[in-house]
Tab-separated table of C-alpha atoms in Angstrom:
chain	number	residue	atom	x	y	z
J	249	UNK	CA	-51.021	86.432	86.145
J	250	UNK	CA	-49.455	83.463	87.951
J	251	UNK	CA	-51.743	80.133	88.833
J	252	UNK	CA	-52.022	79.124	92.259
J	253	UNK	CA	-51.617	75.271	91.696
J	254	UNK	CA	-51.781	74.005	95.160
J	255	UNK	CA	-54.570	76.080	95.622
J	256	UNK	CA	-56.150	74.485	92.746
J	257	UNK	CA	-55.764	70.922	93.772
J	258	UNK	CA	-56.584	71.881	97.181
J	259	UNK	CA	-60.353	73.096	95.792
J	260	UNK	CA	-60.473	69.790	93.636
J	261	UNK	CA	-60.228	67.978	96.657
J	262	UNK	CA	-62.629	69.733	98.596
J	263	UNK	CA	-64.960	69.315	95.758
J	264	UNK	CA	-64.264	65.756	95.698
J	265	UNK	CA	-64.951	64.923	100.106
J	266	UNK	CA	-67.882	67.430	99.426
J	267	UNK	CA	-69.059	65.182	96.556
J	268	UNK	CA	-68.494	61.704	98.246
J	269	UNK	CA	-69.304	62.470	102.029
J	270	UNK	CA	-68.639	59.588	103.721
J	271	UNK	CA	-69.756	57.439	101.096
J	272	UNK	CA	-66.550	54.758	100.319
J	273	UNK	CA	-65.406	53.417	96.745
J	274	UNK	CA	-62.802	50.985	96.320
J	275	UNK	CA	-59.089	51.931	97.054
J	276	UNK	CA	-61.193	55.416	98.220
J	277	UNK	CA	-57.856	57.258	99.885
J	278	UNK	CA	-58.421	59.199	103.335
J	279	UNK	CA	-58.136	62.782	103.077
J	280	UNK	CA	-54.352	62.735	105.048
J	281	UNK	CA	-53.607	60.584	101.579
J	282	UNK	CA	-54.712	62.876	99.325
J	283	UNK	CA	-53.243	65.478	100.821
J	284	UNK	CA	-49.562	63.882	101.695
J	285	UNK	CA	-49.363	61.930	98.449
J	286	UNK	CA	-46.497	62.885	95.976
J	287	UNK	CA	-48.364	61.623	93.248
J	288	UNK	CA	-53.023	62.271	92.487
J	289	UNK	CA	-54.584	60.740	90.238
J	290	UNK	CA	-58.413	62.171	89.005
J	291	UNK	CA	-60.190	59.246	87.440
J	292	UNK	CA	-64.075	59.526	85.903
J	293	UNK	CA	-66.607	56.727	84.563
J	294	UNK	CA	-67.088	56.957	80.696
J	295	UNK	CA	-71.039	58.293	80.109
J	296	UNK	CA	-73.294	57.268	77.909
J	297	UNK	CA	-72.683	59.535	75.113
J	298	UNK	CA	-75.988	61.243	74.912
J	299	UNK	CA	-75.422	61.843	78.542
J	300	UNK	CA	-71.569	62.754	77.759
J	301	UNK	CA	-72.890	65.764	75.394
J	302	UNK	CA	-75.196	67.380	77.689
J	303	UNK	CA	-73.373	67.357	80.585
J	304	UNK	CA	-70.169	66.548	82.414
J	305	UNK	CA	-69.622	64.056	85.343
J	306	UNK	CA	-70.707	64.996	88.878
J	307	UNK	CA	-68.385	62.624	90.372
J	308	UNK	CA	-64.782	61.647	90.196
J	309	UNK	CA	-62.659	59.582	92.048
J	310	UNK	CA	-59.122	60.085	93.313
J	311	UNK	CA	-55.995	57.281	94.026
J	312	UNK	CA	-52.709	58.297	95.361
J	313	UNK	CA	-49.263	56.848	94.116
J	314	UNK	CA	-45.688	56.842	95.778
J	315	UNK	CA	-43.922	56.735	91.790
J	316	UNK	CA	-44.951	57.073	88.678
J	317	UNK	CA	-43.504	53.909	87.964
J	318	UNK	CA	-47.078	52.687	89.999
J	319	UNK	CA	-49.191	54.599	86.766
J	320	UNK	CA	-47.571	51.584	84.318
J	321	UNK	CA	-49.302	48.899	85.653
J	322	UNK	CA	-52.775	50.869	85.497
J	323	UNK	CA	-51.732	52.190	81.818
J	324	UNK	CA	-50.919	48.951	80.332
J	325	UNK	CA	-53.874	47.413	81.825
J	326	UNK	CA	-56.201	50.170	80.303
J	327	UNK	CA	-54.586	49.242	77.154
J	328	UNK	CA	-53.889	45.616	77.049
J	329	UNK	CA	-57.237	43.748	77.097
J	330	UNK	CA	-57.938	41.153	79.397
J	331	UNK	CA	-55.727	43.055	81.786
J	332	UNK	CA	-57.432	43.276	85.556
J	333	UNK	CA	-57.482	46.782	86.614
J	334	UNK	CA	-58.088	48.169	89.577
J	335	UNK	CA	-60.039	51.522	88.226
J	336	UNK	CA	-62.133	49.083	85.853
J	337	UNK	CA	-62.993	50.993	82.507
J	338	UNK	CA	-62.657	54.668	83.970
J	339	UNK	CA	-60.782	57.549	82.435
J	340	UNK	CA	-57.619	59.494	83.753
J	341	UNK	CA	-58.810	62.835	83.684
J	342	UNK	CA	-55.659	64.728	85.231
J	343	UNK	CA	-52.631	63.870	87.406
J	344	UNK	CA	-50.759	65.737	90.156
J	345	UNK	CA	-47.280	65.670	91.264
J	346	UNK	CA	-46.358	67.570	94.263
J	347	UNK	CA	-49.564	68.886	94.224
J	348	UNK	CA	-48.623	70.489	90.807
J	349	UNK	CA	-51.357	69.695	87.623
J	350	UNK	CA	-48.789	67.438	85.046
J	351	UNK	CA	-49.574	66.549	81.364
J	352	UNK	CA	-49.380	63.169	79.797
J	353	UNK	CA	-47.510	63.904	76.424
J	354	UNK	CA	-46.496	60.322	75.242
J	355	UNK	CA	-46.772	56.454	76.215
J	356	UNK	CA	-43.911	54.289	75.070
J	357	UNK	CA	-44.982	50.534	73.701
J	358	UNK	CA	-43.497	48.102	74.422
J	359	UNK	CA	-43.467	44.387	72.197
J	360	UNK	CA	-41.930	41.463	72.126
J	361	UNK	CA	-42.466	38.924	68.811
J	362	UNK	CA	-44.368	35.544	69.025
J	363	UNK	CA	-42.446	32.886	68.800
């Protein structure tokens, strides 16, 4: 049985203007983003984690990227403290390329000594 991928993202972004409405967050991207973006990001707040065990989040948020190379800045900053981030504490919960779901299988660090 073959996946229908596109069809896939296209439900999680019906879910998502369903779930939002007209209602904005920041960096919220228009629907014509979403949909014409090479690269979708699906972010979440952390819960509680007595809420986190009974339940999973109602609402998610989306960004759009032109490279992947624009995922680095947000990635170090989720790891570096003291880093500003755009999508304050929240959790990458999948990423799309071409409309495609992708998996995250390594992050390379980076240091430099002290000196």
């Amino acid at each position: 049985m073959t996946v229908d991928f596109e069809k896939s993202f296209m439900e999680l972004v019906q879910l998502h203007e369903r779930e939002w409405g007209t209602e904005p967050y920041p960096q919220r991207p228009s629907l014509a983003d979403l949909l014409n973006a090479p690269i979708v990001a699906v972010w979440t707040e952390p819960l509680a984690r007595s809420v986190a065990q009974t339940r999973l989040p109602s609402r998610f948020t989306l960004s759009v990227h032109q490279r992947l190379e624009d995922l680095d800045l947000l990635a170090l900053a989720v790891v570096v403290a003291g880093r500003p981030n755009p999508f304050g504490n929240r959790k990458l919960l999948y990423l799309f390329i071409e409309k495609r779901p992708v998996k995250i299988v390594g992050v390379r660090l980076l240091i430099e000594k002290i000196t």
